XYZ file of C-alpha atoms in Angstrom:
523
model
C 143.397 153.468 90.098
C 142.076 150.456 91.932
C 140.825 152.576 94.856
C 139.136 154.940 92.432
C 137.463 151.980 90.708
C 136.086 150.625 94.000
C 134.837 154.066 94.968
C 132.931 154.348 91.706
C 131.246 150.961 92.272
C 130.238 151.958 95.809
C 128.790 155.239 94.568
C 126.885 153.353 91.816
C 125.362 150.643 94.042
C 124.489 152.938 96.945
C 121.488 154.614 95.248
C 120.352 151.309 93.715
C 120.355 149.580 97.111
C 118.566 152.506 98.696
C 115.892 152.426 95.986
C 115.269 148.676 96.399
C 115.055 149.034 100.178
C 112.601 151.925 99.976
C 110.619 150.206 97.213
C 110.019 147.181 99.435
C 108.407 149.275 102.174
C 106.675 151.513 99.667
C 105.009 148.597 97.880
C 103.870 147.087 101.179
C 102.399 150.387 102.287
C 100.570 150.840 98.997
C 99.117 147.329 99.126
C 98.010 147.822 102.694
C 96.555 151.237 101.922
C 94.582 150.045 98.867
C 91.186 148.484 99.494
C 89.893 145.511 97.422
C 86.466 146.768 96.473
C 85.311 146.340 92.870
C 85.896 150.035 92.264
C 89.448 149.825 93.565
C 90.192 146.693 91.523
C 88.922 148.391 88.372
C 91.108 151.358 89.252
C 94.173 149.111 89.481
C 93.337 147.479 86.162
C 93.105 150.925 84.557
C 96.554 151.773 85.937
C 98.077 148.734 84.195
C 98.522 150.899 81.127
C 100.952 153.093 83.066
C 104.345 151.391 82.962
C 105.675 153.576 85.780
C 103.087 152.153 88.205
C 103.090 148.575 86.850
C 104.966 146.967 89.741
C 102.872 148.652 92.411
C 99.619 147.930 90.573
C 100.377 144.221 90.140
C 101.357 143.981 93.815
C 98.027 145.552 94.767
C 96.084 143.201 92.490
C 97.906 140.205 93.953
C 96.839 141.315 97.410
C 93.193 141.335 96.253
C 93.356 137.605 95.403
C 90.712 135.777 93.376
C 88.498 138.837 92.971
C 91.262 140.554 91.039
C 91.916 137.393 88.983
C 88.245 137.215 88.049
C 88.204 140.879 87.019
C 91.354 140.452 84.914
C 89.826 137.381 83.230
C 86.798 139.450 82.260
C 89.093 142.050 80.703
C 90.106 139.437 78.112
C 86.717 140.005 76.464
C 87.499 143.690 75.769
C 87.820 144.823 72.153
C 90.834 147.002 72.899
C 93.959 144.930 72.226
C 96.064 146.900 74.720
C 93.591 146.180 77.523
C 93.719 142.460 76.743
C 97.511 142.523 76.609
C 97.757 144.295 79.970
C 95.254 141.878 81.566
C 97.095 138.778 80.337
C 100.456 140.213 81.354
C 99.111 140.967 84.830
C 97.808 137.405 85.161
C 101.240 136.148 84.166
C 102.866 138.333 86.821
C 100.534 136.920 89.465
C 101.875 133.409 88.723
C 100.242 130.485 90.527
C 97.961 132.920 92.383
C 96.026 133.297 89.107
C 95.268 129.559 88.792
C 91.515 130.199 88.614
C 92.103 131.977 85.277
C 93.571 128.868 83.619
C 90.361 127.946 81.698
C 90.020 131.502 80.374
C 93.674 131.679 79.374
C 93.474 128.272 77.663
C 90.246 128.822 75.751
C 90.044 132.574 75.171
C 93.518 134.096 75.381
C 95.370 131.360 73.455
C 92.849 131.766 70.630
C 92.993 135.587 70.603
C 93.520 137.261 67.238
C 96.449 139.225 68.635
C 99.764 137.293 68.642
C 100.921 139.406 71.599
C 97.912 138.276 73.642
C 98.465 134.658 72.625
C 102.140 134.836 73.499
C 101.398 136.517 76.844
C 98.773 133.856 77.606
C 101.343 131.111 77.025
C 103.764 132.943 79.310
C 101.078 133.287 81.994
C 100.295 129.565 81.866
C 103.986 128.721 81.987
C 104.480 130.925 85.050
C 101.992 128.732 86.941
C 104.054 125.588 86.311
C 102.471 122.239 87.155
C 99.346 124.012 88.439
C 98.429 124.723 84.783
C 98.578 121.039 83.766
C 94.963 121.185 82.553
C 96.049 123.686 79.867
C 98.429 121.210 78.191
C 95.930 120.146 75.462
C 95.355 123.805 74.489
C 99.103 124.483 74.517
C 99.668 121.430 72.317
C 97.319 122.882 69.711
C 99.047 126.262 70.022
C 102.345 124.663 68.939
C 100.973 124.973 65.398
C 100.500 128.759 65.728
C 101.571 130.733 62.669
C 103.451 133.292 64.763
C 106.949 132.212 65.768
C 106.953 134.252 68.995
C 103.778 132.474 70.101
C 105.246 129.059 69.286
C 108.413 129.918 71.157
C 106.523 130.986 74.279
C 104.215 127.945 74.101
C 107.220 125.603 73.993
C 108.685 127.331 77.047
C 105.352 127.031 78.878
C 105.207 123.296 78.183
C 108.763 122.889 79.422
C 107.974 124.718 82.671
C 105.428 122.008 83.511
C 107.996 119.228 83.190
C 106.731 115.639 83.208
C 103.174 116.875 83.824
C 103.078 117.933 80.147
C 103.904 114.470 78.791
C 100.755 114.397 76.635
C 102.328 117.197 74.538
C 105.547 115.241 73.970
C 104.773 113.902 70.437
C 103.973 117.430 69.205
C 106.953 118.837 71.106
C 109.274 116.465 69.236
C 108.106 117.925 65.945
C 109.012 121.449 67.100
C 112.640 120.305 67.018
C 112.210 120.704 63.236
C 110.560 124.142 63.506
C 111.848 126.644 60.916
C 112.535 129.210 63.653
C 115.772 128.748 65.561
C 114.419 130.210 68.805
C 111.550 127.720 68.799
C 113.974 124.836 68.232
C 116.226 126.071 71.013
C 113.323 126.376 73.460
C 112.113 122.916 72.408
C 115.353 121.212 73.435
C 115.265 122.968 76.819
C 111.633 121.939 77.297
C 112.533 118.362 76.386
C 115.349 118.408 78.938
C 112.955 119.431 81.731
C 110.418 116.744 80.801
C 113.122 114.068 80.539
C 114.454 115.076 83.958
C 110.977 114.604 85.426
C 110.683 111.147 83.851
C 114.119 110.243 85.125
C 113.207 111.188 88.695
C 110.066 109.048 88.786
C 111.334 106.157 86.630
C 111.091 103.698 89.518
C 107.356 104.374 89.942
C 106.354 104.179 86.264
C 104.347 101.226 84.987
C 105.784 99.052 82.224
C 103.514 100.634 79.600
C 104.408 104.170 80.699
C 108.099 103.279 80.734
C 108.004 101.876 77.201
C 106.037 104.881 75.945
C 108.482 107.382 77.482
C 111.498 105.509 76.113
C 109.913 105.471 72.665
C 109.257 109.229 72.751
C 112.794 109.945 73.961
C 114.282 107.828 71.182
C 112.143 109.695 68.633
C 113.398 113.064 69.897
C 117.024 111.895 69.903
C 116.665 110.567 66.365
C 115.348 113.951 65.193
C 118.243 115.705 66.938
C 120.863 113.376 65.441
C 119.517 113.714 61.892
C 119.103 117.490 62.143
C 121.689 119.949 60.878
C 120.946 122.196 63.859
C 123.660 122.371 66.505
C 121.653 121.785 69.653
C 123.231 122.482 73.077
C 125.374 119.468 73.910
C 124.470 119.561 77.621
C 120.754 119.141 76.911
C 121.359 116.426 74.310
C 123.557 114.542 76.792
C 120.808 114.879 79.408
C 118.280 113.320 77.018
C 120.626 110.397 76.334
C 121.218 109.924 80.057
C 117.470 109.934 80.763
C 116.930 107.362 78.021
C 119.554 105.055 79.540
C 118.101 105.423 83.039
C 114.588 104.633 81.826
C 115.900 101.581 79.958
C 117.630 100.365 83.112
C 114.212 100.200 84.807
C 112.755 97.961 82.087
C 113.807 94.846 83.977
C 113.271 95.502 87.696
C 114.756 93.607 90.595
C 112.353 90.662 90.694
C 113.408 89.512 94.133
C 112.870 92.956 95.612
C 109.493 93.354 93.915
C 108.528 89.856 94.965
C 109.203 90.616 98.627
C 107.211 93.835 98.329
C 104.306 91.919 96.796
C 104.389 89.326 99.555
C 104.353 92.042 102.210
C 101.279 93.618 100.624
C 99.392 90.352 100.078
C 100.244 88.053 102.980
C 97.681 85.478 101.842
C 99.442 85.033 98.483
C 102.091 82.479 99.594
C 99.390 80.467 101.394
C 97.302 80.410 98.223
C 100.279 79.388 96.094
C 101.225 76.559 98.461
C 97.575 75.420 98.624
C 97.164 75.276 94.844
C 100.584 73.704 94.242
C 100.079 71.016 96.900
C 96.608 69.991 95.726
C 97.637 70.061 92.068
C 100.582 67.782 92.808
C 98.392 65.464 94.895
C 95.665 65.095 92.244
C 98.282 64.675 89.510
C 99.888 61.793 91.389
C 96.477 60.270 92.019
C 95.603 60.695 88.333
C 98.752 58.830 87.431
C 98.356 55.963 89.900
C 94.604 55.706 90.691
C 92.521 57.671 88.151
C 89.268 56.001 89.263
C 89.730 57.380 92.783
C 89.437 60.886 91.334
C 86.079 59.953 89.828
C 84.850 58.557 93.133
C 86.059 61.530 95.196
C 84.530 64.020 92.769
C 81.163 62.234 92.754
C 81.169 62.089 96.552
C 81.901 65.814 96.911
C 79.191 66.767 94.424
C 76.555 65.799 96.978
C 77.560 68.672 99.252
C 76.451 72.282 98.814
C 78.645 75.073 97.488
C 80.739 77.293 99.757
C 80.612 81.103 99.673
C 84.015 82.660 99.095
C 85.249 85.126 101.767
C 85.285 88.747 100.700
C 82.322 88.382 98.346
C 79.543 88.731 100.965
C 78.371 85.224 100.156
C 77.371 86.220 96.645
C 80.055 84.158 94.942
C 79.875 80.435 95.666
C 82.020 77.572 94.462
C 81.274 73.808 94.574
C 83.496 71.935 97.009
C 84.895 69.640 94.319
C 86.137 72.668 92.378
C 87.363 74.386 95.529
C 89.684 71.461 96.289
C 90.650 71.348 92.570
C 89.566 67.748 91.974
C 86.859 69.004 89.602
C 89.556 70.083 87.155
C 90.687 66.446 86.787
C 87.217 64.873 86.616
C 86.998 64.721 82.822
C 90.621 64.016 82.120
C 90.939 61.375 79.342
C 92.905 59.142 81.725
C 89.908 59.072 84.104
C 87.478 58.418 81.250
C 89.603 55.609 79.851
C 89.984 54.002 83.275
C 86.242 54.115 83.894
C 85.443 52.785 80.427
C 87.864 49.909 80.988
C 85.834 48.823 84.019
C 82.694 48.674 81.888
C 84.248 46.472 79.189
C 83.543 42.753 79.472
C 86.447 40.345 79.765
C 87.243 38.105 76.713
C 85.688 34.961 78.273
C 82.402 36.711 78.974
C 82.369 38.244 75.493
C 82.874 34.789 73.951
C 80.088 33.300 76.081
C 77.711 36.084 75.102
C 78.631 35.676 71.453
C 77.857 31.945 71.650
C 74.611 32.685 73.450
C 73.630 35.205 70.792
C 74.430 32.825 67.971
C 72.444 30.038 69.617
C 69.385 32.066 70.575
C 69.046 34.376 67.577
C 68.142 33.533 63.995
C 71.018 32.330 61.867
C 70.659 35.231 59.466
C 71.702 37.704 62.165
C 75.500 38.042 62.161
C 77.635 38.355 65.241
C 77.823 41.991 66.361
C 81.136 43.614 65.605
C 82.718 45.923 68.158
C 82.928 48.832 65.697
C 79.238 48.540 64.859
C 78.290 48.337 68.533
C 80.319 51.464 69.215
C 78.727 53.278 66.270
C 75.199 52.529 67.519
C 76.196 53.402 71.094
C 77.404 56.819 69.941
C 74.215 57.460 67.974
C 72.009 56.417 70.906
C 74.050 58.585 73.307
C 73.576 61.589 71.036
C 69.803 61.022 70.886
C 69.727 60.926 74.695
C 71.653 64.200 75.001
C 70.866 66.401 72.003
C 67.699 68.031 73.386
C 69.176 69.730 76.474
C 72.845 68.724 76.094
C 72.677 66.618 79.230
C 71.855 62.911 79.660
C 68.121 62.172 79.608
C 65.669 59.350 78.872
C 64.278 58.896 75.341
C 61.254 56.903 74.212
C 62.282 53.546 72.791
C 60.247 53.865 69.585
C 61.518 57.365 68.936
C 65.060 56.132 69.472
C 64.624 53.206 67.076
C 63.174 55.423 64.373
C 66.102 57.822 64.651
C 68.944 55.283 64.675
C 67.130 53.033 62.195
C 68.511 55.259 59.455
C 71.906 53.609 59.952
C 70.974 50.091 58.801
C 67.243 49.702 59.195
C 64.729 49.447 62.030
C 65.249 45.737 62.762
C 69.027 46.020 62.916
C 68.749 49.051 65.168
C 66.499 47.065 67.494
C 69.069 44.254 67.702
C 71.853 46.644 68.679
C 69.625 48.456 71.158
C 68.754 45.175 72.892
C 72.412 44.149 72.843
C 73.473 47.358 74.594
C 70.638 47.019 77.088
C 70.481 43.313 77.880
C 73.972 42.021 77.150
C 76.269 44.940 77.948
C 74.092 46.639 80.553
C 74.928 50.094 79.229
C 71.268 51.033 78.760
C 68.317 50.632 81.077
C 64.563 50.800 80.542
C 62.661 53.206 82.799
C 59.100 54.386 83.245
C 55.999 52.464 84.270
C 55.608 50.998 80.799
C 59.346 50.519 80.416
C 58.994 52.488 77.177
C 61.901 54.836 77.776
C 65.622 54.153 77.588
C 68.616 55.943 79.082
C 72.279 55.216 79.749
C 73.154 53.687 83.078
C 76.075 56.106 83.486
C 75.845 59.789 82.539
C 79.590 60.040 82.073
C 79.550 57.339 79.400
C 76.626 58.991 77.614
C 78.455 62.326 77.476
C 81.661 60.628 76.357
C 80.013 58.718 73.468
C 77.771 61.623 72.423
C 80.800 63.905 72.250
C 82.557 61.523 69.868
C 79.407 61.265 67.745
C 79.075 65.062 67.531
C 82.732 65.596 66.619
C 82.571 62.948 63.880
C 79.257 64.371 62.647
C 80.371 68.006 62.384
C 83.951 67.134 61.511
C 85.577 70.065 59.646
C 82.281 71.692 58.631
C 82.401 75.203 60.073
C 78.716 75.839 59.366
C 77.613 72.766 61.368
C 79.731 73.807 64.336
C 78.287 77.311 64.342
C 74.759 75.868 64.300
C 75.651 73.666 67.277
C 77.115 76.606 69.224
C 74.041 78.690 68.434
C 71.852 75.922 69.888
C 74.027 75.780 72.989
C 73.417 79.487 73.566
C 69.663 78.888 73.657
C 69.876 76.293 76.444
C 69.762 77.573 80.063
C 73.170 77.528 81.703
C 73.692 74.541 84.011
C 76.507 72.431 85.399
C 75.469 69.306 83.492
C 75.614 71.101 80.152
C 79.055 72.503 80.983
C 80.265 68.960 81.672
C 79.097 67.900 78.221
C 80.758 70.917 76.590
C 84.025 70.038 78.307
C 83.730 66.489 77.021
C 83.110 67.770 73.469
C 86.081 70.091 73.748
C 88.388 67.282 74.885
C 87.212 65.063 72.027
C 87.837 67.877 69.533
C 91.387 68.256 70.744
C 92.038 64.514 70.943
C 90.643 63.799 67.454
C 92.037 66.949 65.831
C 94.539 65.026 63.722
C 91.838 62.913 62.064
C 88.727 65.106 61.849
C 90.348 68.561 61.423
C 87.975 70.483 63.700
C 88.012 74.278 62.962
C 90.328 76.148 65.301
C 87.634 78.413 66.751
C 85.550 75.504 68.110
C 87.684 74.615 71.138
C 88.001 78.258 72.120
C 84.244 78.826 71.898
C 83.546 75.670 73.906
C 86.026 76.746 76.591
C 84.367 80.142 76.902
C 80.897 78.639 77.258
C 82.168 76.133 79.811
C 83.763 78.972 81.773
C 87.366 77.738 81.785
C 90.652 78.622 80.081
C 91.517 76.768 76.899
C 94.110 73.986 76.979
C 96.608 73.258 74.259
C 96.217 70.046 72.233
C 99.372 68.658 73.817
C 97.634 68.642 77.198
C 94.898 66.302 75.983
C 95.696 62.610 75.567
C 94.300 60.635 72.676
C 90.854 59.297 73.458
């Protein structure tokens, strides 16, 4: 019995093997014998309706290359449904060789009124694999097709493209709820292929891509777990495994990535050491000798800017900012140290007070420090408010403006006190009719306090001030004043309640990042 069984199998396979062997040579001979003229190609296309010659005809068309693909694409415009079906089926049999027909298959065939043509078009695109990636948007739309056979074939086509079809993933997840079982089954297989592709390239994905893929996988798994459908356990396990692998790449090996970064950018450690060393140096100097920072910065400002390498000389940076000392120039500790040097000692103040009381009329009271400071702020603002940088102002104009505080005569007394006794103001011009501060830094410092106290928590006033700033030509001096205003806002925040947007707007206009209030000392 066993020998008889083996003999039957040999007799059965012998003619089949002979046919396959002869068919191989026969198909080659036919392809070689057929020419690829337009007439011959049209003849092959006509023969597609004959199922007995289908294999030979497709082989001949494949040999003709792009000319045959173009002719088959044109057949999709025919009114006869059978012709369109045969043309699409032939394109699908050609596989990746028919890649030039992808636009026609995506736009024309997938929208055909015949479900057989639409289904065959999806199969043809799927047979091309990743080469048909550009058809993914059209396939995504086709997932909503009313015909279940079309939806089933579209899902399979998307799966054949693997991770290249990731833009169709959200719609693919919804097909897991499709009313047709075949569509749902194909959807889980398609998901498995896409997840495998993500898993293989997980190490190269960006953080955003990684999070997006994990989110989509979790959505699909949630649909599967809440569904009553019994999905293949192997594919479900593969999805869970892919999700775990992607999650494991959320937090990469920082030391390994750091070494890779250093190998790519060899200048990076030098830059880090340079910035860290100078920052530490200026911080120590700020702590021990804040006035030295002021002197060094002023000395470096006299030199021209330096063009940065790699920018063809178009981007230049002042030397004081290049060595980072410019970032410490307006620190409150520097301002306070400088202001302390300008304050008269108690003995000198007492002598001046006695001199004032002896030389001035008895009805003029001794000048109080708070009043002197109030007038100094008002005068500083008058010297700065036009261009937002220290400038000279006519004496009479100044007196008329600050006279609103307590009268013209009183304003004149305080102006003379600041000029003659304290030496904070100086007369300039041939007629000595103009007044300006002896130190620009002090003028900016006092004017900033005046502005903050003037605008206070009034949002409208601050917006008017910022609008005026935008009309003034950009210059370094104005940026210094804006930085001073910003520091005063942050230092006086507890008392004047400056609107939160002000410091951010000032930082943007000054061209630096915003600091937190904790970084600014009380002025």
